[in-house]
mmCIF file of C-alpha atoms in Angstrom:
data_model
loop_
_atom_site.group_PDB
_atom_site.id
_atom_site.type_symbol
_atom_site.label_atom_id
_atom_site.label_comp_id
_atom_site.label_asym_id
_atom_site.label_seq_id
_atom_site.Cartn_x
_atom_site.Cartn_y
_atom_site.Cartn_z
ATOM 1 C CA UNK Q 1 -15.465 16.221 -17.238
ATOM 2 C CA UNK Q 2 -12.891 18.638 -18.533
ATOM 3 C CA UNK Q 3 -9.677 18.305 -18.850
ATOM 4 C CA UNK Q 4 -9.685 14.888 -17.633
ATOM 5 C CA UNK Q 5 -10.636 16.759 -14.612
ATOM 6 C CA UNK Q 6 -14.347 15.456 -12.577
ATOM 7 C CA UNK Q 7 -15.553 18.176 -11.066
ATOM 8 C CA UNK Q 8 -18.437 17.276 -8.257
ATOM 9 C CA UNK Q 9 -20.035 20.911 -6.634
ATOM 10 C CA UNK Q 10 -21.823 21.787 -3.653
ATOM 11 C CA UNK Q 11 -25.484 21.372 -4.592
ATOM 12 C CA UNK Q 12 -25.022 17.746 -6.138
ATOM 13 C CA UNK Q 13 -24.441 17.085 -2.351
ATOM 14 C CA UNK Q 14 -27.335 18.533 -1.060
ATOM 15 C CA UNK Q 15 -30.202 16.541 -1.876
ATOM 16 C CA UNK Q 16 -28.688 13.799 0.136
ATOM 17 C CA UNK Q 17 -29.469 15.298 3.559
ATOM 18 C CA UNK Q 18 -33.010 15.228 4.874
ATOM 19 C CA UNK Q 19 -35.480 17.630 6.401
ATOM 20 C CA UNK Q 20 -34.685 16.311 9.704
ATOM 21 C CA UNK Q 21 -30.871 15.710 9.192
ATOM 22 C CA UNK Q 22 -30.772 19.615 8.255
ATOM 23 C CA UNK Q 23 -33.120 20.505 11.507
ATOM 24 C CA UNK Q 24 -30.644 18.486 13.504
ATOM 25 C CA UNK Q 25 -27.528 20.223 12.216
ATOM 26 C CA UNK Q 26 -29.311 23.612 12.695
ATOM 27 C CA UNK Q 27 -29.651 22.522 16.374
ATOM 28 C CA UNK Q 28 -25.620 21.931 16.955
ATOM 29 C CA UNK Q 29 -24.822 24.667 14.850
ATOM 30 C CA UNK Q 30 -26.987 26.966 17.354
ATOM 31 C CA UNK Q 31 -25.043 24.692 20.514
ATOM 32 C CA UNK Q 32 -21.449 25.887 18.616
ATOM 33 C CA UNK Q 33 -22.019 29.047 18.419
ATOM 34 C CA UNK Q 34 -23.599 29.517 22.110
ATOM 35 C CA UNK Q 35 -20.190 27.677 23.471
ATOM 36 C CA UNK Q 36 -18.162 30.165 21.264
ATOM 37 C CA UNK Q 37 -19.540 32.618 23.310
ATOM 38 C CA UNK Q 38 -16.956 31.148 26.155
ATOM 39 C CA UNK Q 39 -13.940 30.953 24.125
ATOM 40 C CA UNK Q 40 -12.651 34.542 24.367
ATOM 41 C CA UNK Q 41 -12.559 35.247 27.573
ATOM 42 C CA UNK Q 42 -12.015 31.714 28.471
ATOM 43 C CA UNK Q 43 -14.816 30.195 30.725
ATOM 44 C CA UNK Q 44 -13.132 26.698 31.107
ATOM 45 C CA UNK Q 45 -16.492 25.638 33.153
ATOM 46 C CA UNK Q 46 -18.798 26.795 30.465
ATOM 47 C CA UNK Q 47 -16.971 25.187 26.959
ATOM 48 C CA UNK Q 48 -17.285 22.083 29.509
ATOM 49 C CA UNK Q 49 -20.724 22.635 30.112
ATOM 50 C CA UNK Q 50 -21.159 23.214 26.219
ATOM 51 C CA UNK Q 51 -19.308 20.341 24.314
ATOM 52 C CA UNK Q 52 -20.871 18.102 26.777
ATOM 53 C CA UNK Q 53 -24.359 18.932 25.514
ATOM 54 C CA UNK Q 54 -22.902 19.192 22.046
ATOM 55 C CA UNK Q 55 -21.355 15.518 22.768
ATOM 56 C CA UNK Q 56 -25.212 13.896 24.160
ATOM 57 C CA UNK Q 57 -26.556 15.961 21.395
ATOM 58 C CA UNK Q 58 -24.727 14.018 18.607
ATOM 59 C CA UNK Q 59 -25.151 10.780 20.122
ATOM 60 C CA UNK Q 60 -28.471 10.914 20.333
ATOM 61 C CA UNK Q 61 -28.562 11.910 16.449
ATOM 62 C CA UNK Q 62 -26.232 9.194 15.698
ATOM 63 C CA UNK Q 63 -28.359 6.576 17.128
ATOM 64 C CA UNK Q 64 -30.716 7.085 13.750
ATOM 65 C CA UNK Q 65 -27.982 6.510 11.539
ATOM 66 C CA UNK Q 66 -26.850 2.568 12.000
ATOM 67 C CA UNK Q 67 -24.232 3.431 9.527
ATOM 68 C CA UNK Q 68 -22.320 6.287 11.688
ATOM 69 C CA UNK Q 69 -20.019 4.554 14.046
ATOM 70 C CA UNK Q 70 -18.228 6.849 16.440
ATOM 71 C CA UNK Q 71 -15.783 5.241 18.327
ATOM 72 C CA UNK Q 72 -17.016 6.712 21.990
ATOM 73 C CA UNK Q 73 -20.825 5.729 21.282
ATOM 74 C CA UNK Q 74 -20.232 2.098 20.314
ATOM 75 C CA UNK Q 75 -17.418 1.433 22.641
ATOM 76 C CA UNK Q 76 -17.550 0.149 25.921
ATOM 77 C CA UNK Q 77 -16.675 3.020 28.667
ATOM 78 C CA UNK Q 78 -13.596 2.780 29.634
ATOM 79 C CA UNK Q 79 -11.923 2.634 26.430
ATOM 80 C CA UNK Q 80 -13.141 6.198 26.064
ATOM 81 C CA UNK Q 81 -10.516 7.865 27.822
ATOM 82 C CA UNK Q 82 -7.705 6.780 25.577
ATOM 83 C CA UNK Q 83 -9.824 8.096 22.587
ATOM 84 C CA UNK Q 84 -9.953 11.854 24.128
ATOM 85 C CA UNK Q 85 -6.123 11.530 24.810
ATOM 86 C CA UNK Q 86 -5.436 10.741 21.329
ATOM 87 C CA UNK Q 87 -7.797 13.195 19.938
ATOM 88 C CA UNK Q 88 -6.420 15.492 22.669
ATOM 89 C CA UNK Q 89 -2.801 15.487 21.667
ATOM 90 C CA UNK Q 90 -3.970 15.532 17.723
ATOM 91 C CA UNK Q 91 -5.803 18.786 17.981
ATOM 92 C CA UNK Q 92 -2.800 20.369 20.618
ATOM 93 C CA UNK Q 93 -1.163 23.281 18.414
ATOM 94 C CA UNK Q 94 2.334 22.074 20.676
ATOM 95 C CA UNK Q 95 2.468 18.498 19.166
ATOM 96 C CA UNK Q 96 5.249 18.535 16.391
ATOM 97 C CA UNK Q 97 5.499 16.473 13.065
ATOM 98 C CA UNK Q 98 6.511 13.055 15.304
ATOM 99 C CA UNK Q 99 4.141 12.939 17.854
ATOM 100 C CA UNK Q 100 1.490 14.095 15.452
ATOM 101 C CA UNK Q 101 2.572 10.717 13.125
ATOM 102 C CA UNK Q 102 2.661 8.764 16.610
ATOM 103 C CA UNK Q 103 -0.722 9.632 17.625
ATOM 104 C CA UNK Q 104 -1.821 8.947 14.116
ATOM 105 C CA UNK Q 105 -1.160 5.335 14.146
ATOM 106 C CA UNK Q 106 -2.463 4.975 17.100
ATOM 107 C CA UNK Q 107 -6.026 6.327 16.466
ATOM 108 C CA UNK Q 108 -6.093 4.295 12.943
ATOM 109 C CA UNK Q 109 -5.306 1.165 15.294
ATOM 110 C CA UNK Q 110 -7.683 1.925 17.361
ATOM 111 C CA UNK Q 111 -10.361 2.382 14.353
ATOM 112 C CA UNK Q 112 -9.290 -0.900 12.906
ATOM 113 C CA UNK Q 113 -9.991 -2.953 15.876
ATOM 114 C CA UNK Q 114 -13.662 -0.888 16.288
ATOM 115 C CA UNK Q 115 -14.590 -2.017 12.459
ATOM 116 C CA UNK Q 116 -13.190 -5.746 12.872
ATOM 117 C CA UNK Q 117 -12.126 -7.003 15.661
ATOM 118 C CA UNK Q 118 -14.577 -6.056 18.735
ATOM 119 C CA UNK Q 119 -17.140 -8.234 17.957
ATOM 120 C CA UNK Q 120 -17.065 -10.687 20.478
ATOM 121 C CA UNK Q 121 -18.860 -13.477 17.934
ATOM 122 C CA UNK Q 122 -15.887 -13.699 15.925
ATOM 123 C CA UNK Q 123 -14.407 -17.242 15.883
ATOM 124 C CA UNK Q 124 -10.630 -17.407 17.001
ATOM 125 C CA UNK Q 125 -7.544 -18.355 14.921
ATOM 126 C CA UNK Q 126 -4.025 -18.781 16.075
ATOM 127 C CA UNK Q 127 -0.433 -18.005 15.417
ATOM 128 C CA UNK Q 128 1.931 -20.237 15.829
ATOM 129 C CA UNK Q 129 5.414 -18.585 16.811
ATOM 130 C CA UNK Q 130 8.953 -19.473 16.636
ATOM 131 C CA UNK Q 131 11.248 -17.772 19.670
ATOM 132 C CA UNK Q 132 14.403 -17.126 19.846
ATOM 133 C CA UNK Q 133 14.735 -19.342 22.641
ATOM 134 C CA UNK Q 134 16.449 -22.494 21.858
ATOM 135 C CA UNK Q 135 17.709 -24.206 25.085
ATOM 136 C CA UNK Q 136 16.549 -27.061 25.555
ATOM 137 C CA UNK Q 137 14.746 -26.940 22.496
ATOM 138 C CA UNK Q 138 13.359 -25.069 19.907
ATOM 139 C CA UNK Q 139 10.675 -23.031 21.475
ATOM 140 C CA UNK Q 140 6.993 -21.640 19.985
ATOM 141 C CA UNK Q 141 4.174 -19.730 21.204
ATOM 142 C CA UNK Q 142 0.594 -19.876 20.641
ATOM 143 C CA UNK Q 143 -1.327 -16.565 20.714
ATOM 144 C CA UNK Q 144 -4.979 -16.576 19.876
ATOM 145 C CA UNK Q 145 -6.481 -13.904 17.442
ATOM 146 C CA UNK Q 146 -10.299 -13.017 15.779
ATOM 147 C CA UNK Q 147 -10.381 -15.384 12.701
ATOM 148 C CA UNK Q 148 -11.420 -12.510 10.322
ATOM 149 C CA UNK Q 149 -10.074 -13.118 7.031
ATOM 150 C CA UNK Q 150 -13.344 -13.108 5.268
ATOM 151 C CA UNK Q 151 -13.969 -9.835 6.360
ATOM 152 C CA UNK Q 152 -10.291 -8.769 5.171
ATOM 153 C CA UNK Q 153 -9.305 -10.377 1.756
ATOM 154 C CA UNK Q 154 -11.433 -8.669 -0.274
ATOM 155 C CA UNK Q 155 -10.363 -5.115 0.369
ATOM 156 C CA UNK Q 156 -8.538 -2.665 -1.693
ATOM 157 C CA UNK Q 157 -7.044 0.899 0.120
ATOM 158 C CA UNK Q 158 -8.181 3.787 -1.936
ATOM 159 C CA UNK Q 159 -6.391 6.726 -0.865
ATOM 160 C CA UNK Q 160 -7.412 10.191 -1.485
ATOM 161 C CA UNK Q 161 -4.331 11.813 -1.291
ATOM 162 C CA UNK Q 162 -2.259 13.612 0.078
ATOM 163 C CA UNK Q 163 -3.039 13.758 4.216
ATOM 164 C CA UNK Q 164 -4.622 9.984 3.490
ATOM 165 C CA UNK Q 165 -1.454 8.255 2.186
ATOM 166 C CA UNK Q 166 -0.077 7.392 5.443
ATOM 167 C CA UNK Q 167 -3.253 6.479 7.400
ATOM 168 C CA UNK Q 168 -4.020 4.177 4.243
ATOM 169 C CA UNK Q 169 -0.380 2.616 4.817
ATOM 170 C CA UNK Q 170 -1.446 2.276 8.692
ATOM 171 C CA UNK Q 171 -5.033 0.416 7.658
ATOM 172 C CA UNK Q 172 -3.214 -2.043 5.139
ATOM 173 C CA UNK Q 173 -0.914 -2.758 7.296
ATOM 174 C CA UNK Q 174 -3.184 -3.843 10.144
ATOM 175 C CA UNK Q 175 -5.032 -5.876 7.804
ATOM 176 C CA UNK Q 176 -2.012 -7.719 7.038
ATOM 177 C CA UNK Q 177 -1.150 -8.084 10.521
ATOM 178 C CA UNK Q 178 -4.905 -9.607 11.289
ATOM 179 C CA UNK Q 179 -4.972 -12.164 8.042
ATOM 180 C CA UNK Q 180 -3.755 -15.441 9.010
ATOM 181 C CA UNK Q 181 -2.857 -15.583 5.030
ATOM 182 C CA UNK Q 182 -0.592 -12.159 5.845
ATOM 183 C CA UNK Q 183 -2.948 -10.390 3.014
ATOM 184 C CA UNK Q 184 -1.355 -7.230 1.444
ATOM 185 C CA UNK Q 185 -3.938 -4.906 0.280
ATOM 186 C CA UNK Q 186 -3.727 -3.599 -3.477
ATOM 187 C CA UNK Q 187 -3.987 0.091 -3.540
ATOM 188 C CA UNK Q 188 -5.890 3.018 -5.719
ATOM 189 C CA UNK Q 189 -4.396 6.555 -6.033
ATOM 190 C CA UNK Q 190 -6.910 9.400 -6.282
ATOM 191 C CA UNK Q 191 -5.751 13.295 -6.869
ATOM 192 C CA UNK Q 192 -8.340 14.529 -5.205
ATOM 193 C CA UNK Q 193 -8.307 18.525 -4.321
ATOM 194 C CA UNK Q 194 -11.101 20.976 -2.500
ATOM 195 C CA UNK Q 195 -11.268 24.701 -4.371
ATOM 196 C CA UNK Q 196 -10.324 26.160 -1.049
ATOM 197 C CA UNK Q 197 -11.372 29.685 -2.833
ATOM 198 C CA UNK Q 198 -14.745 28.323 -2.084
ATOM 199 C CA UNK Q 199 -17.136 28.737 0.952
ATOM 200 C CA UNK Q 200 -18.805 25.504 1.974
ATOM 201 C CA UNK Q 201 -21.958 26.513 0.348
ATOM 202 C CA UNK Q 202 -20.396 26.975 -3.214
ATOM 203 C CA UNK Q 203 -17.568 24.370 -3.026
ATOM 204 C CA UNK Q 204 -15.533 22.116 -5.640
ATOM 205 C CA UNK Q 205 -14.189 19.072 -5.437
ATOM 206 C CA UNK Q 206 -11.654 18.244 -8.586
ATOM 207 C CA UNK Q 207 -10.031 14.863 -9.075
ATOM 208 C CA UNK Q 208 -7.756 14.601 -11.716
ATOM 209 C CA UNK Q 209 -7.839 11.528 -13.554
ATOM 210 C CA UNK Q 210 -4.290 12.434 -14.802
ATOM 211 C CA UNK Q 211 -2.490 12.315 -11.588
ATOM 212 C CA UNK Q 212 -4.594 9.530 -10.594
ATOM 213 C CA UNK Q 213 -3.611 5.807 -10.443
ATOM 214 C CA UNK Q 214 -6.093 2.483 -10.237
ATOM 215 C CA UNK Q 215 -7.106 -0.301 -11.846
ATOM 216 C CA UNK Q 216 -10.896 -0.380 -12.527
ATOM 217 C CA UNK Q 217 -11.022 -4.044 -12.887
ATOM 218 C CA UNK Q 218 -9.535 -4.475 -9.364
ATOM 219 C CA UNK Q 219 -12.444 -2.354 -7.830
ATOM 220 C CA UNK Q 220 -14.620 -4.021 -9.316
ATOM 221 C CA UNK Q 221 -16.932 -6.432 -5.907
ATOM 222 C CA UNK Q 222 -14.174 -5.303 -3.809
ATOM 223 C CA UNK Q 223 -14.619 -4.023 0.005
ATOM 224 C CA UNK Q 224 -13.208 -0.494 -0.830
ATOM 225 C CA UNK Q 225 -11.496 1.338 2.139
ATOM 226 C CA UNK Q 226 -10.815 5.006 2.035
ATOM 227 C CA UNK Q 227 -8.620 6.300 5.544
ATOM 228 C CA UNK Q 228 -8.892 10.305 5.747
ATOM 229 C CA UNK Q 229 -7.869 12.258 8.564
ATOM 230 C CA UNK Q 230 -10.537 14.432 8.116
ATOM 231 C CA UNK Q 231 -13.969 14.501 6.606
ATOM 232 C CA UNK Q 232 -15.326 17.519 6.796
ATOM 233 C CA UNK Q 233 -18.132 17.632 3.911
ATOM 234 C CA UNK Q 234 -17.518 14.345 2.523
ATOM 235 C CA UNK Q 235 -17.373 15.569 -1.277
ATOM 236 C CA UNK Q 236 -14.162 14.103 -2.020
ATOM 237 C CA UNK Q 237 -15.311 10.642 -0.822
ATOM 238 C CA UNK Q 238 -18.541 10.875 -2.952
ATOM 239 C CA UNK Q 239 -16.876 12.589 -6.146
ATOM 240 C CA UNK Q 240 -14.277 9.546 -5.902
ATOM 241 C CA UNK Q 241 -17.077 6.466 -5.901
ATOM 242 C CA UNK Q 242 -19.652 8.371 -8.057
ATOM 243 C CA UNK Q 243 -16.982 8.746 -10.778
ATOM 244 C CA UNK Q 244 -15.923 4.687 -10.122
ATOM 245 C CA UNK Q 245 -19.334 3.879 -10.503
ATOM 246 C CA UNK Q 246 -19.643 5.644 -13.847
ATOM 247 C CA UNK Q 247 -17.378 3.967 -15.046
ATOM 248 C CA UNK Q 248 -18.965 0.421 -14.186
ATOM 249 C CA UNK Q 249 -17.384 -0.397 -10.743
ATOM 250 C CA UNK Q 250 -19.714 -1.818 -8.268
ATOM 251 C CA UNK Q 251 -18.564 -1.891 -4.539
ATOM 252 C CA UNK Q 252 -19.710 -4.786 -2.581
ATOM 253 C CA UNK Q 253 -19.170 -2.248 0.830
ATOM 254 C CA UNK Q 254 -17.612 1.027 1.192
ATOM 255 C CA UNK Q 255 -15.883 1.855 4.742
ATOM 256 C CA UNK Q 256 -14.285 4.973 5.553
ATOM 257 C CA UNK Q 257 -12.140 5.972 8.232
ATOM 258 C CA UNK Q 258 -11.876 9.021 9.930
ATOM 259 C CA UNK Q 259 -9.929 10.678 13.013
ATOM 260 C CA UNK Q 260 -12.540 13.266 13.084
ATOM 261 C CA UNK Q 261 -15.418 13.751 11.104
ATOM 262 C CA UNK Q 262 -18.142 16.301 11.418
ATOM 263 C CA UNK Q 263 -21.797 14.779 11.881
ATOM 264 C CA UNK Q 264 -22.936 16.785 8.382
ATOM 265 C CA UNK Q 265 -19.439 14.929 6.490
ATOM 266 C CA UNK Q 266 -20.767 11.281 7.808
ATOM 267 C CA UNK Q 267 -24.246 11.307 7.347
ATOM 268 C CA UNK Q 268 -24.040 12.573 4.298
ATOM 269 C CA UNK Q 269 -21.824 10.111 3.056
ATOM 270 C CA UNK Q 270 -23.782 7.112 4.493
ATOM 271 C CA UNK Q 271 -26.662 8.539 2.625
ATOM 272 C CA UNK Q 272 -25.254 9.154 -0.767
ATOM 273 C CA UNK Q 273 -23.628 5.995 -1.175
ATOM 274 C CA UNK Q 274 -24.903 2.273 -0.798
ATOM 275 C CA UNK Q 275 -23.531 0.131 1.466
ATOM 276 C CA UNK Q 276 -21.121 2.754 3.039
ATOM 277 C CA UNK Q 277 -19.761 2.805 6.734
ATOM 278 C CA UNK Q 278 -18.796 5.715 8.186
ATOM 279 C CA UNK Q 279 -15.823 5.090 11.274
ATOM 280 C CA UNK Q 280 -14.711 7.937 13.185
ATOM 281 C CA UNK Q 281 -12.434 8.210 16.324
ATOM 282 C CA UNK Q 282 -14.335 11.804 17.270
ATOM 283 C CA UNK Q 283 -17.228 13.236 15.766
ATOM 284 C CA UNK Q 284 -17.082 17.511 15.760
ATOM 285 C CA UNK Q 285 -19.989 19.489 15.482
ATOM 286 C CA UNK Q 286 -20.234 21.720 12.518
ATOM 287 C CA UNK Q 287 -17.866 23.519 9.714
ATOM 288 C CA UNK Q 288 -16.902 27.278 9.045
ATOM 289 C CA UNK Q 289 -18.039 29.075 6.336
ATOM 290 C CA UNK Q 290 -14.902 27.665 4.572
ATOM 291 C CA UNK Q 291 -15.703 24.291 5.274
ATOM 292 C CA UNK Q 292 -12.932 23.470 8.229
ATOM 293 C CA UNK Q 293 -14.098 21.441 11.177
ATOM 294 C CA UNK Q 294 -14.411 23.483 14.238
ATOM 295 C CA UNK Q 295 -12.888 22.994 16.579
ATOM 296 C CA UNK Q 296 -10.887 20.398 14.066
ATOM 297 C CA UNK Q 297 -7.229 20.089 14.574
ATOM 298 C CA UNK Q 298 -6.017 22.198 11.441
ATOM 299 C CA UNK Q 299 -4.630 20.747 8.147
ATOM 300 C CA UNK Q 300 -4.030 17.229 9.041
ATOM 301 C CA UNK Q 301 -1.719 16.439 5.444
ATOM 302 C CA UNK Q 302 0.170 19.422 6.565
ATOM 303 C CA UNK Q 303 0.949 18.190 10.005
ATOM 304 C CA UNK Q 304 1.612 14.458 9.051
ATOM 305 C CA UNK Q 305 3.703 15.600 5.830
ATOM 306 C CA UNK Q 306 5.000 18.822 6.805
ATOM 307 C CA UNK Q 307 4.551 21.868 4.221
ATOM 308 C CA UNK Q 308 4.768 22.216 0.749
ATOM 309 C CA UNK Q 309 6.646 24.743 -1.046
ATOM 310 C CA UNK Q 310 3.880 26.893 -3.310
ATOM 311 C CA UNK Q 311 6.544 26.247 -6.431
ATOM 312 C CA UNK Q 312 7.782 22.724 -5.949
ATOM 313 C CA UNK Q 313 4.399 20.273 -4.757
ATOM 314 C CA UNK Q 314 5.630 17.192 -3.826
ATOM 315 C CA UNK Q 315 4.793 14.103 -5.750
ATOM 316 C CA UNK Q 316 4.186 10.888 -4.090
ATOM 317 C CA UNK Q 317 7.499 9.667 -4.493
ATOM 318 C CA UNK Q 318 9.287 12.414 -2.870
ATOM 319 C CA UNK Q 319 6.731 12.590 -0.078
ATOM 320 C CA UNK Q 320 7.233 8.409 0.953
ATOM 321 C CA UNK Q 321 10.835 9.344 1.024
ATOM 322 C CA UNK Q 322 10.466 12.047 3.787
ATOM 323 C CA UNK Q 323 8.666 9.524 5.948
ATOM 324 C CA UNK Q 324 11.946 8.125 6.440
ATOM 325 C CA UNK Q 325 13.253 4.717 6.575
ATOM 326 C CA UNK Q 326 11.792 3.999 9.839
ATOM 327 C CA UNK Q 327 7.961 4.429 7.809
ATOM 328 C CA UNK Q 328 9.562 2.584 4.681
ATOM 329 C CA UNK Q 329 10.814 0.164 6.213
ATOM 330 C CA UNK Q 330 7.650 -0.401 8.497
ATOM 331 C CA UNK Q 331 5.607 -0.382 5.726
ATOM 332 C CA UNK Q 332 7.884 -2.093 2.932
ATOM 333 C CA UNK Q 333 4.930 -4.282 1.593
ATOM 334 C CA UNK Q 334 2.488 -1.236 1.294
ATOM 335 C CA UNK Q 335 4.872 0.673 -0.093
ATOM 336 C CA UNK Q 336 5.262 -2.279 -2.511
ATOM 337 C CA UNK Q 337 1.866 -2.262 -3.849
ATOM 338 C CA UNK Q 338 1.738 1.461 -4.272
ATOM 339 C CA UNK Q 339 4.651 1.433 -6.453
ATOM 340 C CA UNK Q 340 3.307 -1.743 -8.523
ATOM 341 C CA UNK Q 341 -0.045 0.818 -9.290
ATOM 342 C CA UNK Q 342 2.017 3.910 -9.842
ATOM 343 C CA UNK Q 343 4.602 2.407 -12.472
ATOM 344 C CA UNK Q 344 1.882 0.088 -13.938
#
């Protein structure tokens, strides 16, 4: 620590990967690059021909690691379609800041229902509904839904800020829609920052406790979700919950949430901490030098929050109210909770 700053680098990550985890990744690395080879000229039927490999390739891999769920290997096959047009319009350079936040909450609702709701052992519960129908009386509804609570009311959203802040609204939000006790999550801030003067290979990850806001205590045997856009290397995830565990907190399960994730950034994860899931909508092959997914979809905080100025960084305050009333209002009870951890 210095500064109040933890500082996790590169090579405390590498010892989690194995021999055959690194001979696999040298295989799709050596796939990447071959398909690059098509990219400029474009050969439309040849980047085909090489992400499909690429995709069978990284399926097969996945199906040693129990604890790497990607949403098009464990779903059934037709739901696979509306995955590739979400990722689709995601990684488009033409969608703007709206559509990008659109398609957003769509693939984080479509992640939620993967982790909790498609397993077709769950019991059922029910909502009962009041209408606005009145004549001749007073009419209801009854609409059936996976009785799931214990799986729910024991979370807390951790957010690794900045890109995460509104996918971790999205998450609680859907757990409160799916508790039949209408359970609002409590929340964790982490300042959490890559040194993006880094390659991959020599790379820091610096949270700052200072800019930081949780409650140890209310960690503590909790079902901690983290919801990032992006996991590229998974060092922020691990620097977060190897510092919470340092300081006594024991997770009963970890489960983060991804829209894309490279295979290196999720197995890595799933191997360096206990009792961690790893849920992504896509799964991308490998990283630049600089440690960007390729073929990724670019900065994903930048297109869901728009640009900072280099002089005037928006704090968390400022960047909720450029959401807009539509997202505040939306997410009024989230937005609650974060404000009960920030102000203490």
């Amino acid at each position: 620590m210095a500064n109040d700053k933890i500082i996790l680098k590169a090579e405390d990550l590498d010892g989690y990967l194995t021999r055959q985890d690194l001979l696999d990744l040298e295989r799709l690395d050596k796939m990447f690059k071959e398909t690059m080879k098509s990219f400029d000229p474009v050969d439309e039927a040849k980047i085909i021909e090489g992400y499909d490999k690429m995709g069978h390739a990284m399926q097969e891999i996945c199906a040693s690691h129990p604890n790497v769920r990607v949403y098009s290997f464990v779903t059934e096959e037709g739901a696979h379609a509306e995955a590739s047009r979400v990722i689709s319009k995601l990684r488009d350079e033409r969608t703007d800041h709206q559509e990008f936040m659109y398609y957003s909450q769509r693939a984080y609702e479509m992640l939620f229902r993967m982790a909790y709701t498609d397993q077709h052992t769950d019991k059922k519960g029910f909502i009962v509904v009041r209408t606005p129908v009145t004549f001749p009386v007073q009419n209801y509804a009854v609409h059936k839904i996976p009785a799931i609570d214990h799986k729910l009311e024991n979370s807390v959203m951790c957010v690794m800020l900045r890109g995460a802040l509104l996918p971790s609204m999205i998450m609680s939000k859907e757990i409160q829609e799916y508790s039949s006790n209408g359970y609002i999550t409590p929340f964790a801030l982490f300042k959490i920052s890559r040194n993006d003067s880094k390659n991959e290979n020599d790379m820091e990850y610096i949270m700052d406790l200072n800019k930081s806001f949780f409650n140890l205590e209310q960690l503590d045997g909790k079902d901690l979700i983290f919801a990032d856009p992006m996991n590229a290397t998974g060092g922020s995830l691990v620097t977060v919950v190897k510092y919470l565990q340092s300081q006594g907190v024991h997770p009963k399960s970890i489960k983060f949430f991804n829209t894309i994730s490279t295979l290196k950034g999720s197995i890595r994860v799933t191997r360096a901490l206990e009792n961690c899931t790893c849920y992504t909508l896509w799964l991308d092959p490998v990283m630049n030098e600089k440690a960007y997914i390729m073929p990724g979809l670019g900065d994903a905080g930048d297109r869901l929050n728009g640009c900072d100025t280099k002089d005037a960084p928006r704090n968390i305050i400022q960047l909720i109210a450029d959401y807009g009333s539509n997202i505040s209002g939306l997410y009024r009870s989230q937005l609650y909770e974060i404000e009960k951890v920030v102000l203490g």
